[in-house]
Tab-separated table of C-alpha atoms in Angstrom:
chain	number	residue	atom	x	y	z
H	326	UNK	CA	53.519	-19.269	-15.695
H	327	UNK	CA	51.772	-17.787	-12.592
H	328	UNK	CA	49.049	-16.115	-13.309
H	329	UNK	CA	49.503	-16.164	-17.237
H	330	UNK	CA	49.477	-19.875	-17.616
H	331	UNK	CA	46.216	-19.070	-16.322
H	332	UNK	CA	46.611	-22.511	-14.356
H	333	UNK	CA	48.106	-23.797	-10.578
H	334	UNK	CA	50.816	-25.408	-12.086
H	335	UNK	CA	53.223	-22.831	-10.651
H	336	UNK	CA	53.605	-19.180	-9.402
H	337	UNK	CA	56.304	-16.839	-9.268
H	338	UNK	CA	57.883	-16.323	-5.889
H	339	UNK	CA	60.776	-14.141	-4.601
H	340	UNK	CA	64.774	-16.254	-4.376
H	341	UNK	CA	67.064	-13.279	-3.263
H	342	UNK	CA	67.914	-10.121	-3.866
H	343	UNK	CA	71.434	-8.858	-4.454
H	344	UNK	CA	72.678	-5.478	-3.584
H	345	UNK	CA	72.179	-2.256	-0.736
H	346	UNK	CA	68.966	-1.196	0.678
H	347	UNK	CA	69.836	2.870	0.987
H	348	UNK	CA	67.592	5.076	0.215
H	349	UNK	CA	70.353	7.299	-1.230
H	350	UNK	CA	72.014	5.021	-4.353
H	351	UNK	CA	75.463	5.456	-5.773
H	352	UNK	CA	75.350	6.617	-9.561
H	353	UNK	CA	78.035	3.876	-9.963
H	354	UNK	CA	76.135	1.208	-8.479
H	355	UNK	CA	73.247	1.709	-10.793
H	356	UNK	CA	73.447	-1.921	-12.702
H	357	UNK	CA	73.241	-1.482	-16.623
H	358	UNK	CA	73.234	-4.726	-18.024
H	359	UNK	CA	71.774	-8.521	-16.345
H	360	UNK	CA	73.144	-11.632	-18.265
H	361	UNK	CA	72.952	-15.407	-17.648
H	362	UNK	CA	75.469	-17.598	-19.501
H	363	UNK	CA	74.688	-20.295	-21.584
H	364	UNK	CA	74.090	-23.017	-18.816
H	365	UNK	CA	72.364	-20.555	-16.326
H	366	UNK	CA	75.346	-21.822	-13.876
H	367	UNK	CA	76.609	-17.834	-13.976
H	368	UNK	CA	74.919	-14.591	-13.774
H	369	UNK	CA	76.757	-11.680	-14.683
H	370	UNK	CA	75.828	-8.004	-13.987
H	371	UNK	CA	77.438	-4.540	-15.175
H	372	UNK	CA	77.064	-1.435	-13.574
H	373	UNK	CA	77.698	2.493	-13.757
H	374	UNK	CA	80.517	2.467	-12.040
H	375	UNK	CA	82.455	-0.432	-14.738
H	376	UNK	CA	82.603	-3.341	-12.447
H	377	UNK	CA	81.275	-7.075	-13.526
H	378	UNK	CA	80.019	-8.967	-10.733
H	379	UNK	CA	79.484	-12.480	-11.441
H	380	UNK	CA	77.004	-14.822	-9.215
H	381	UNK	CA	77.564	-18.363	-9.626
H	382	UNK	CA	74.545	-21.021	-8.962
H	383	UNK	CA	74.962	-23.122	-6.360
H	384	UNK	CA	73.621	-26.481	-6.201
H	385	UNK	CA	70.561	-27.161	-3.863
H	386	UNK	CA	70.734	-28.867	-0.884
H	387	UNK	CA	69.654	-32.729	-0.218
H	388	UNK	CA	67.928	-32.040	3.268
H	389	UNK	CA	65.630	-29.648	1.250
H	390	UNK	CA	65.547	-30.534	-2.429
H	391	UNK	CA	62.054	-28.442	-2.655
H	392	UNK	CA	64.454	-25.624	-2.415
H	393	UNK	CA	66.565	-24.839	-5.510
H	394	UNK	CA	70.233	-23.534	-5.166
H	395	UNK	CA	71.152	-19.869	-4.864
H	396	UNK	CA	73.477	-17.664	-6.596
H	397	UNK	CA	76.137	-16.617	-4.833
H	398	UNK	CA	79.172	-13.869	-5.487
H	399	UNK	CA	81.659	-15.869	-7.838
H	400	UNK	CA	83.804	-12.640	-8.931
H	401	UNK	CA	83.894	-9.103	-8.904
H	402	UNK	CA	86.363	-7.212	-11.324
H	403	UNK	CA	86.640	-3.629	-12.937
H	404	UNK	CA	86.029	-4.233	-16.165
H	405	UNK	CA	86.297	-0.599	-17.349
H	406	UNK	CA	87.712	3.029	-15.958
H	407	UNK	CA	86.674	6.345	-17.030
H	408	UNK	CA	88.794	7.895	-19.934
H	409	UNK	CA	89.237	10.949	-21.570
H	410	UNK	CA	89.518	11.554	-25.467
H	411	UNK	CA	91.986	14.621	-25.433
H	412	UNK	CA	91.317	15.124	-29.444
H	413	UNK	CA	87.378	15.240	-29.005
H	414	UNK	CA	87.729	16.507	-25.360
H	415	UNK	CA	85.124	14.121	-24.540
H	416	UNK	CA	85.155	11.932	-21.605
H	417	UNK	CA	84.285	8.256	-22.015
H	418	UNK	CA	81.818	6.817	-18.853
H	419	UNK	CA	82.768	3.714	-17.432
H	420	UNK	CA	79.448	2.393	-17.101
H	421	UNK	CA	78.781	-1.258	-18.840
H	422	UNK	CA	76.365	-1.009	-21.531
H	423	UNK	CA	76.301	-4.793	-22.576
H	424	UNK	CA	77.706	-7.731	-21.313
H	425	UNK	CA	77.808	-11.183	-23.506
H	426	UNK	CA	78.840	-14.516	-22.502
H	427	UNK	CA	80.936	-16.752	-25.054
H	428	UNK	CA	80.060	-20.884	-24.850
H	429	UNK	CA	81.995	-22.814	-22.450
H	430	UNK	CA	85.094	-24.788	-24.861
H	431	UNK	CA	86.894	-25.564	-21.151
H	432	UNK	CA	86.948	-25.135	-17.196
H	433	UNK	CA	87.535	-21.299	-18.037
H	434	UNK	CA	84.383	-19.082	-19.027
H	435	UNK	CA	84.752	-16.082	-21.550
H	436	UNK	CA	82.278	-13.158	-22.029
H	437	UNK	CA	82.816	-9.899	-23.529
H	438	UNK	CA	81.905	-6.722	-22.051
H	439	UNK	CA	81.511	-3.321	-23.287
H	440	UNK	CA	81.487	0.209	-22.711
H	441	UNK	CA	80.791	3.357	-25.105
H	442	UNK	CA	84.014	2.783	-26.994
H	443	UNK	CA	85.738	-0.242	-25.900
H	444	UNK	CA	85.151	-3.436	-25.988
H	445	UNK	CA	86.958	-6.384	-23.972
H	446	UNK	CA	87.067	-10.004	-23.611
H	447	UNK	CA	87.481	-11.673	-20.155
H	448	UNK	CA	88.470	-14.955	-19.299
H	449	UNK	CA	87.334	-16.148	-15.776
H	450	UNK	CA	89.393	-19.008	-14.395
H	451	UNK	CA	89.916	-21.026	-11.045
H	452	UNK	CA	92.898	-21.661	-9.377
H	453	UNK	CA	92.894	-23.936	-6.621
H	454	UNK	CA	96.708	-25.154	-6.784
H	455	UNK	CA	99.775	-23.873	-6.283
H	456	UNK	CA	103.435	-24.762	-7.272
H	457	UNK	CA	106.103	-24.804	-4.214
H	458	UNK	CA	109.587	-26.031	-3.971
H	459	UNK	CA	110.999	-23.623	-6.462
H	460	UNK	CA	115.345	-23.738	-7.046
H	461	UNK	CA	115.903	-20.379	-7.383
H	462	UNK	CA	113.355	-18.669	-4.863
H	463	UNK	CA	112.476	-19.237	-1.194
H	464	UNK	CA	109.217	-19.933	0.080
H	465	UNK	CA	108.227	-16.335	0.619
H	466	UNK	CA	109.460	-15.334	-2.787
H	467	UNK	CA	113.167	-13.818	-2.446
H	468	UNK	CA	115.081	-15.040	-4.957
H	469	UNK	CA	117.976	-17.156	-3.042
H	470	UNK	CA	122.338	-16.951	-3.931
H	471	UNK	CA	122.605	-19.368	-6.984
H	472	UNK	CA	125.880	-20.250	-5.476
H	473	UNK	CA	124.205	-21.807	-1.926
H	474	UNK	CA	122.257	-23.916	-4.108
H	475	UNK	CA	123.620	-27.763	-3.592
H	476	UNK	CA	120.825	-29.655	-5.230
H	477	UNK	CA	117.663	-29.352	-7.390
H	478	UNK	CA	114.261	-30.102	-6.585
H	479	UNK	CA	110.973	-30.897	-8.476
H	480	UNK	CA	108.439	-28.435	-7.715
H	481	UNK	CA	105.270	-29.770	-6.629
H	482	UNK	CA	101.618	-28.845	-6.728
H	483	UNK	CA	99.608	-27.910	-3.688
H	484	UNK	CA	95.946	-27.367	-2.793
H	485	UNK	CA	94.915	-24.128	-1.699
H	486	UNK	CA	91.477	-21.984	-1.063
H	487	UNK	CA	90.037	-21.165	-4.482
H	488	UNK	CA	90.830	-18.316	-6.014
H	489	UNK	CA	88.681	-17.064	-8.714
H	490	UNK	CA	90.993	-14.734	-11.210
H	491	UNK	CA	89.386	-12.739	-14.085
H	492	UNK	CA	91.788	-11.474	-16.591
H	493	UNK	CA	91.697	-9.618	-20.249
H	494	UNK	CA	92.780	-11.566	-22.998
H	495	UNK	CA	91.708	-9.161	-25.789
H	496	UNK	CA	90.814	-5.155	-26.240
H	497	UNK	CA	89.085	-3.945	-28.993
H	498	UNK	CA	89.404	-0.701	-28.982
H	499	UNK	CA	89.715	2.340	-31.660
H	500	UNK	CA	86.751	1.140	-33.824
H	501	UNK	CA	83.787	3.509	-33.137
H	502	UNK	CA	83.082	7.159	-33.602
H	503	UNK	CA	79.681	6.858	-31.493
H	504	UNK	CA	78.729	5.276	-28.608
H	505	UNK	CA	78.169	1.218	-28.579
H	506	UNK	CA	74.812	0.277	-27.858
H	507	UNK	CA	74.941	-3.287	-28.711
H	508	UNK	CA	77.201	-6.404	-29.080
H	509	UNK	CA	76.333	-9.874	-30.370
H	510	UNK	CA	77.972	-12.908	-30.698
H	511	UNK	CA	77.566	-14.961	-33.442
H	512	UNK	CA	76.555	-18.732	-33.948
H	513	UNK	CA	80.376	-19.689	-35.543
H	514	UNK	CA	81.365	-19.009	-31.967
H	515	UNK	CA	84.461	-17.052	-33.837
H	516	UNK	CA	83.283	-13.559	-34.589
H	517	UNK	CA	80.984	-11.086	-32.752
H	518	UNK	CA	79.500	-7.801	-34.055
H	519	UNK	CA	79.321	-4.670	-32.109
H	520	UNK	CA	76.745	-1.567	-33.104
H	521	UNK	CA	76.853	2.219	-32.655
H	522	UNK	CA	74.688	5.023	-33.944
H	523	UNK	CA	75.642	4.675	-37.021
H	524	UNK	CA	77.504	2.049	-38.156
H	525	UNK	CA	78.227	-2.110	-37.413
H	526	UNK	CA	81.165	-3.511	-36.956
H	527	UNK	CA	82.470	-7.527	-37.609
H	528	UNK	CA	85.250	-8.478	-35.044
H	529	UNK	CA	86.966	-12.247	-35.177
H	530	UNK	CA	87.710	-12.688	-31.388
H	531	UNK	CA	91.248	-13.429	-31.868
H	532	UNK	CA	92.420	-10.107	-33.735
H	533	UNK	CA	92.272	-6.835	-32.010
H	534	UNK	CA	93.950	-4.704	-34.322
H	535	UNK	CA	90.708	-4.417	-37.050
H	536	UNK	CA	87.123	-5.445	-37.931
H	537	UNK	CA	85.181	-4.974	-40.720
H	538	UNK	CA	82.542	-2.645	-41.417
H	539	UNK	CA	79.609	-4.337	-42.454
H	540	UNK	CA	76.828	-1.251	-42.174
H	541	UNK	CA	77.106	2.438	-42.427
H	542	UNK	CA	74.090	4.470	-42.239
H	543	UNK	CA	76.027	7.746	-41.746
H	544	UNK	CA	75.197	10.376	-44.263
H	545	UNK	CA	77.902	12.210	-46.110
H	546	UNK	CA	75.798	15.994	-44.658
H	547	UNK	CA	75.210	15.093	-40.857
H	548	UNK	CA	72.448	17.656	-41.411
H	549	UNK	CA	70.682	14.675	-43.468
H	550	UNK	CA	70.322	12.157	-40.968
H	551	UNK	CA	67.219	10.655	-40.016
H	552	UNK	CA	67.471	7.884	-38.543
H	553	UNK	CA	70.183	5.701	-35.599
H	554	UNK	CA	70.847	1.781	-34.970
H	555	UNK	CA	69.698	1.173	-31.832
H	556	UNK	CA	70.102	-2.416	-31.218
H	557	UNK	CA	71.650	-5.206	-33.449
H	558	UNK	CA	71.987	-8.957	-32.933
H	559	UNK	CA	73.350	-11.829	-34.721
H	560	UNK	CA	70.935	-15.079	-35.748
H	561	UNK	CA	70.879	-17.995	-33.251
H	562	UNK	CA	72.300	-20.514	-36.316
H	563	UNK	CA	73.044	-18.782	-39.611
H	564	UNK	CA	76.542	-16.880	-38.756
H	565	UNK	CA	75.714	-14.710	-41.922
H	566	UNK	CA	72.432	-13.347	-40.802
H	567	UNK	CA	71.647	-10.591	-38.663
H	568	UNK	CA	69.419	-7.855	-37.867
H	569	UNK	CA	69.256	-4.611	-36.484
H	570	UNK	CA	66.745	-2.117	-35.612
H	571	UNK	CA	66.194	1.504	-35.887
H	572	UNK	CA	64.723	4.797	-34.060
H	573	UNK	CA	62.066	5.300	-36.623
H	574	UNK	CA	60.962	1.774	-35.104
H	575	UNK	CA	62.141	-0.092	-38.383
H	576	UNK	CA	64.053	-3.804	-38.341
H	577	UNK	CA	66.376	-4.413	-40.921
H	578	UNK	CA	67.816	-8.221	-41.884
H	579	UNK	CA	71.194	-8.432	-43.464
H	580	UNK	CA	72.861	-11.647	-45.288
H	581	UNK	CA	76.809	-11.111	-45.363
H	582	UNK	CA	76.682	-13.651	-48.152
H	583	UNK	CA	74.953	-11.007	-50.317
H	584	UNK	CA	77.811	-8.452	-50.041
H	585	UNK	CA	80.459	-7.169	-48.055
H	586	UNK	CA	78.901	-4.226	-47.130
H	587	UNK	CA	75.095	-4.862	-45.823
H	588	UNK	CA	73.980	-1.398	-46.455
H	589	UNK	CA	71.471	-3.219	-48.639
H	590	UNK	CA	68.720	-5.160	-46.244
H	591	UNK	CA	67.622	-8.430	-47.513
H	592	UNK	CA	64.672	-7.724	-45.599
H	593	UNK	CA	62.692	-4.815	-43.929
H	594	UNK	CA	60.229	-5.085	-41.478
H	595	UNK	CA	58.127	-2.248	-40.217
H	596	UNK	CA	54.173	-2.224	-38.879
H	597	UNK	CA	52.731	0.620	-41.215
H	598	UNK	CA	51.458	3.774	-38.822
H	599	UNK	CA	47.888	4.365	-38.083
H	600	UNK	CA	47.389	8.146	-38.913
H	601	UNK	CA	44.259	8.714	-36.868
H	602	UNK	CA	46.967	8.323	-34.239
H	603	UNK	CA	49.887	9.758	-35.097
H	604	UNK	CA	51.050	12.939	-32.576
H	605	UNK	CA	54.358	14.639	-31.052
H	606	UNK	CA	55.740	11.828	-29.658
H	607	UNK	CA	54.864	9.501	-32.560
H	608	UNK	CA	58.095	8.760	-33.565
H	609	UNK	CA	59.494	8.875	-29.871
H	610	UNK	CA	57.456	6.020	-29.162
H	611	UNK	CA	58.556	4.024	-32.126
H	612	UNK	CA	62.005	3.654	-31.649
H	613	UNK	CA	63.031	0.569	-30.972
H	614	UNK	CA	65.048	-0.210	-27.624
H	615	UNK	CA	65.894	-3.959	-28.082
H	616	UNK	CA	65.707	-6.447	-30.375
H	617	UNK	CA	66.011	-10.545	-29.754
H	618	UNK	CA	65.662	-13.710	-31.791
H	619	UNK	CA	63.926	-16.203	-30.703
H	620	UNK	CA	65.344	-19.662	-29.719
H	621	UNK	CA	64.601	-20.985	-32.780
H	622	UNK	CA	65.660	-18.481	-35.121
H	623	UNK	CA	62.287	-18.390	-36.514
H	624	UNK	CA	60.683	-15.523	-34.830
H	625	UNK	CA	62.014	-12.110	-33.452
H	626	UNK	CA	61.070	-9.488	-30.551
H	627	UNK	CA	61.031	-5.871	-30.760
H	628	UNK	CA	60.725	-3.657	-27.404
H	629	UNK	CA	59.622	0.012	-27.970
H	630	UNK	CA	58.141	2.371	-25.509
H	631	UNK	CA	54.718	1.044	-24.923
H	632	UNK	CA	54.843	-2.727	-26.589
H	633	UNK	CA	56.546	-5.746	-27.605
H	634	UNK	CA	56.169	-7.221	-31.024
H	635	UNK	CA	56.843	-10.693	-32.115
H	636	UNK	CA	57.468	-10.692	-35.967
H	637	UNK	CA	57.898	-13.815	-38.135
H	638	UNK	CA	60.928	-13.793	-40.422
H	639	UNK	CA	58.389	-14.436	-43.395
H	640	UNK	CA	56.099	-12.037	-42.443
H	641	UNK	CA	57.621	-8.269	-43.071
H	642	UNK	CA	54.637	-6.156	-43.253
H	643	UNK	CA	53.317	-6.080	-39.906
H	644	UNK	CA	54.367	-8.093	-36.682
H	645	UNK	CA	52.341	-11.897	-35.607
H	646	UNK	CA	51.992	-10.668	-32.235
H	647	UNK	CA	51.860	-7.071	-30.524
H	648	UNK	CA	51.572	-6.956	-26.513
H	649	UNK	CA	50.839	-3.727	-24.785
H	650	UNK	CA	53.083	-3.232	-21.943
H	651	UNK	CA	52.123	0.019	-20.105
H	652	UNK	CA	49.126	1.486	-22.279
H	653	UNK	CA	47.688	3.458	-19.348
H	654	UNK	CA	51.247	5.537	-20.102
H	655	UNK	CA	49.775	6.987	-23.491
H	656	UNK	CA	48.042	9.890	-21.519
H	657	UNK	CA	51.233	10.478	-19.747
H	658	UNK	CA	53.595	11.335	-22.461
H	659	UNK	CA	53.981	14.657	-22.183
H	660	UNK	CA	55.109	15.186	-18.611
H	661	UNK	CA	57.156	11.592	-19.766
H	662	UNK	CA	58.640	13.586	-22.101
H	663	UNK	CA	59.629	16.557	-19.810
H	664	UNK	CA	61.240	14.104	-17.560
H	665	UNK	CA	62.928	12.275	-20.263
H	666	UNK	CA	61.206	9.155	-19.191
H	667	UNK	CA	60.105	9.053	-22.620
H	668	UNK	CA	63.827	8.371	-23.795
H	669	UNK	CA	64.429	5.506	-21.487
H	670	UNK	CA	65.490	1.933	-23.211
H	671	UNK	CA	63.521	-1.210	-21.708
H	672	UNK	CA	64.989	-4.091	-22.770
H	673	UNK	CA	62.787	-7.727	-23.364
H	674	UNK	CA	63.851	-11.530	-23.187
H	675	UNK	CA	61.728	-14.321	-23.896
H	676	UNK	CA	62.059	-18.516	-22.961
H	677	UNK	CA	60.822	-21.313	-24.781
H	678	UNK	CA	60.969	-23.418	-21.202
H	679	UNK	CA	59.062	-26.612	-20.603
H	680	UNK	CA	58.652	-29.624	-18.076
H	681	UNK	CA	57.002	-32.681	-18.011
H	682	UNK	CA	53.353	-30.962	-17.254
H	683	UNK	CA	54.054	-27.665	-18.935
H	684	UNK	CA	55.367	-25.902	-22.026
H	685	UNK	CA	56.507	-22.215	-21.840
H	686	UNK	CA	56.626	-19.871	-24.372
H	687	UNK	CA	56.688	-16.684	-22.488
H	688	UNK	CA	58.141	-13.149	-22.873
H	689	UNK	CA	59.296	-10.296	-20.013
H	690	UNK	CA	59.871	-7.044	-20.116
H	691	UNK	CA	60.022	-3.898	-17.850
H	692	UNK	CA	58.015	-1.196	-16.495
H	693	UNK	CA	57.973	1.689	-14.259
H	694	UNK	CA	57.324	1.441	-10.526
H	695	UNK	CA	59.508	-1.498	-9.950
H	696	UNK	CA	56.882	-3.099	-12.400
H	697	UNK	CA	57.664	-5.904	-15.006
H	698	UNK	CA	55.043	-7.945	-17.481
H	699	UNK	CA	54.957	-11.177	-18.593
H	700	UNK	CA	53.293	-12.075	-21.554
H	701	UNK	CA	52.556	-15.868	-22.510
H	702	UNK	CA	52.407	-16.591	-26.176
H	703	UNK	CA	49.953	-19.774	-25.934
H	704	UNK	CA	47.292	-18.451	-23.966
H	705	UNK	CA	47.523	-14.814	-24.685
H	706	UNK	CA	47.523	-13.397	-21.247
H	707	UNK	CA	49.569	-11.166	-18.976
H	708	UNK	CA	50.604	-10.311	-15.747
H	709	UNK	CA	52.100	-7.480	-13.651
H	710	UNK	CA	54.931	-8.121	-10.866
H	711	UNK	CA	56.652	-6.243	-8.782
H	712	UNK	CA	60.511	-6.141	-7.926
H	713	UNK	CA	60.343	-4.942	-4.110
H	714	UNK	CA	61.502	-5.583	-0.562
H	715	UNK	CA	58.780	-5.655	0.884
H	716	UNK	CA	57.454	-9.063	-0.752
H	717	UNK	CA	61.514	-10.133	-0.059
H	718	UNK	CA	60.289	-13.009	2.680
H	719	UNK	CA	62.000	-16.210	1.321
H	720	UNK	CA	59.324	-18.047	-0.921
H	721	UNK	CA	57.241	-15.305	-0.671
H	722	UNK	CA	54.852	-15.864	-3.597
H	723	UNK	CA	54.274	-12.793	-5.760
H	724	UNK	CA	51.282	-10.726	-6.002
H	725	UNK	CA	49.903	-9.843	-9.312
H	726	UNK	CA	49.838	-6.060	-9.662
H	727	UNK	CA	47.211	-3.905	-11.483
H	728	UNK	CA	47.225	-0.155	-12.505
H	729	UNK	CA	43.954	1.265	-12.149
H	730	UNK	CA	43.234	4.430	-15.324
H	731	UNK	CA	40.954	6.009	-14.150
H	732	UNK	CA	37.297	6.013	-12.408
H	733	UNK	CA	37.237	3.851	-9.090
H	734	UNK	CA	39.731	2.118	-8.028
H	735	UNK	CA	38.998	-0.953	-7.133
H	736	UNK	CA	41.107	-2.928	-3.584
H	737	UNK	CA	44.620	-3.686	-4.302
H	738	UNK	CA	45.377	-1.567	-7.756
H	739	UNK	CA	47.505	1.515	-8.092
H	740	UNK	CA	46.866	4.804	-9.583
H	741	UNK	CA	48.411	5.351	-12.558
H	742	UNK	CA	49.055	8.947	-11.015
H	743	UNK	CA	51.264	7.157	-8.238
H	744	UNK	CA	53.264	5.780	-9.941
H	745	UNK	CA	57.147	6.241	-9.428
H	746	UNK	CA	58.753	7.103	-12.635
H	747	UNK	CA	62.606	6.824	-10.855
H	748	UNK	CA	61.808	3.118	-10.436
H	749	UNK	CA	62.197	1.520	-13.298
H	750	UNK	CA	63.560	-1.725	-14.542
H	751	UNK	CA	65.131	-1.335	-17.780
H	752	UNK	CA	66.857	-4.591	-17.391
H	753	UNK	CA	66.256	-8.531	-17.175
H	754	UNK	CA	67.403	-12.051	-17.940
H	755	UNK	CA	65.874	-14.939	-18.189
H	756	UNK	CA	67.835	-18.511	-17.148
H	757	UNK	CA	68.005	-20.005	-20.652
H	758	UNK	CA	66.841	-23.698	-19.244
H	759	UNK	CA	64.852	-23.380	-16.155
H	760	UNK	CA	62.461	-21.061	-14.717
H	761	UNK	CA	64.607	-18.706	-13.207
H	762	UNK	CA	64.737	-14.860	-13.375
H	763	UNK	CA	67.293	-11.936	-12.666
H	764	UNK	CA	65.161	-8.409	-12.245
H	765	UNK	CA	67.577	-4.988	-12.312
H	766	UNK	CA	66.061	-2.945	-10.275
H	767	UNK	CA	67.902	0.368	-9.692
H	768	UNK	CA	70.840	-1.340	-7.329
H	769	UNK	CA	69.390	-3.837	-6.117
H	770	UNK	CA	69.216	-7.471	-8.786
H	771	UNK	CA	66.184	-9.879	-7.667
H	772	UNK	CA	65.741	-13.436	-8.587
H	773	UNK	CA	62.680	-15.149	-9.058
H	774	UNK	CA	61.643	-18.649	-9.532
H	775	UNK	CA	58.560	-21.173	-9.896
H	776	UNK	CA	56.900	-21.722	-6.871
H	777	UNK	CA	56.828	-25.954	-6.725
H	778	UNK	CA	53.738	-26.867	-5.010
């Protein structure tokens, strides 16, 4: 990895960027959620406003094979519309929390998308044929006198332009009190869970009509509650495992083949608190915005507000690895705080990626300032990018950023004081079998690649 390899094997240099360069942004084009499919042939983004856009890769080109292929507009759809509760008088945003791809069974793809409350399952499908030479309707459609027709005819199929249709084949709807923050499909390729505040649900993808409740953490007096889910995921290969995390920065893992009703962990995993620095925002800081297995099912990753953590399954006391993303922030937290910066949910993926010449094991996750790190889990070290125009020249290689704390700052670093706390990117992907990225910045979605010298 540029810069964090620590070698020349590659850098990290700018692809495309997707999306409107105003200076005045759309609350509806604000993209909440970045997700490749299970090839990396599709990229699929939600936004504010409910729509999916998907961006399909296209292949590269023979004249220039240095080049890899872009990704291209494939479909746009509205996956959800704003909605009123009339019993809680509480409206329901549009805006896509999560989106999550099923694995390809045929030509159609499947992924699941979510708001606050409802959850639905698209199929997106091709159609580049046509039937003609219908008996009972003319050409243009109008349904011709049965008694003018002399003799039948076979209708035949006939090419037309592609046409890419997206369609609902299932709504799950009705199922949560408080807002979903997380759904996860599960290794059996059958059943998916979706998470809330307070409570987990089971769903089998073909029934609509229930789903199981597999954890409730709601308190019988409100005025007791301590603690929300905020992020759950199912294991990469055991369809009865899963884990979820919490705001007091606590990871709980959950065997369905213990009970029915996983209120009981099988295992708890939380890093015990240093009291020489405990303060206000203590417990802020500590809740957890995202949590992801790893490939291999071994390992898991835990984002909070200043750090990732890599824990080992086996390991439940304290995490294997802890990476400081913005530390220079810690001084900051209390105008953070009266922005509500301090609330903000950064999400983290990580790729086990190699070639012939190199072996990846990296993680990424977001910053402010259009910032986002990269940490690589073999050598230890970490860089800075930036998500901007202004390094948008095709093949444009990309500069590592540094924030200077304090003191002199030296040629080419930023003040931590100028930093923009409205840029931020909350949200990325990373191309589960090359060395591809997808940034969220605000509007706009960049992809990066390895620069091939």
């Amino acid at each position: 990895m540029a810069g964090v390899a620590g070698g020349n094997d590659f850098q990290w240099c700018f692809s495309q960027v997707k999306g409107a360069i105003d200076e005045d942004v759309a609350e509806a084009d604000i993209i909440s959620t970045v997700e490749f499919n299970y090839s990396g042939e599709l990229l699929a983004t939600g936004d504010k406003g409910g729509r999916v856009v998907i961006f399909q890769h296209e292949q590269e080109s023979k004249n220039r094979p240095h080049l890899r292929g872009e990704y291209n507009v494939y479909s746009t759809f509205q996956s959800h519309e704003p909605e009123f509760d009339y019993l809680k008088s509480l409206e329901i945003e549009e805006k896509i929390n999560k989106i999550r791809w099923l694995p390809q069974q045929n030509a159609a793809h499947f992924l699941l998308s979510t708001n606050d409350k409802t959850i639905k399952l698209w199929k997106i499908s091709e159609r580049d044929k046509r039937a003609e030479g219908y008996n009972l309707k003319d050409e243009d459609g109008r349904l011709r006198d049965p008694f003018r027709i002399t003799s039948l005819r076979v209708p035949v199929l006939m090419p037309m332009d592609l046409m890419v249709e997206a369609s609902p084949r299932r709504i799950f709807a009705n199922a949560h009190t408080y807002h979903i923050n997380s759904i996860s499909v599960n290794s059996d390729h059958e059943t998916y869970l979706s998470a809330d505040d307070l409570r987990i649900n089971l769903w089998h993808l073909e029934i609509t009509d229930r789903s199981f409740n597999i954890v409730d953490i709601k308190p019988a007096n409100m005025e007791e509650l301590t603690e929300v889910i905020t992020a759950a995921e199912c294991h990469p290969h055991q369809c009865n495992v899963f884990v979820y995390s919490s705001s007091k920065g606590t990871i709980r893992l959950c065997d369905m083949r213990a009970a029915a009703l996983c209120d009981r962990h099988s295992k708890f995993f939380e890093e015990p608190e240093d009291p020489s620095s405990r303060s206000f925002f203590s417990e802020i800081i500590s809740s957890i915005s995202d949590v992801k297995f790893s490939h291999s099912g071994r390992y898991m990753m835990t984002r909070d507000y200043l750090s990732v953590k890599v824990w080992d399954l086996n390991m439940e006391n304290r995490p294997v690895e802890t990476y400081q993303v913005h530390e220079y922030l810690r001084s900051k937290l209390c105008s953070l705080y009266e922005n509500d910066c301090i609330f903000d949910k950064f999400e983290c993926c990580w790729n086990e990626w190699h070639s012939q010449v190199l072996y990846l094991f990296a993680i990424m996750t977001g910053s402010y300032n259009n910032f986002f790190r990269m940490f690589d889990r073999n050598t230890r070290r970490d860089i800075t990018l930036e998500a901007s125009r202004e390094s948008s020249k095709p093949r444009a290689t990309l500069k590592p950023r540094k924030v200077s704390t304090g003191g002199k700052r030296k040629k080419d670093e930023i003040s931590v004081d100028s930093l923009d706390f409205n840029k931020k990117i909350l949200h990325t992907a990373w191309h589960p079998k090359d060395n591809v990225i997808a940034v969220a910045a605000t509007n706009n979605l960049y992809i990066f690649q390895d620069k091939i010298n």
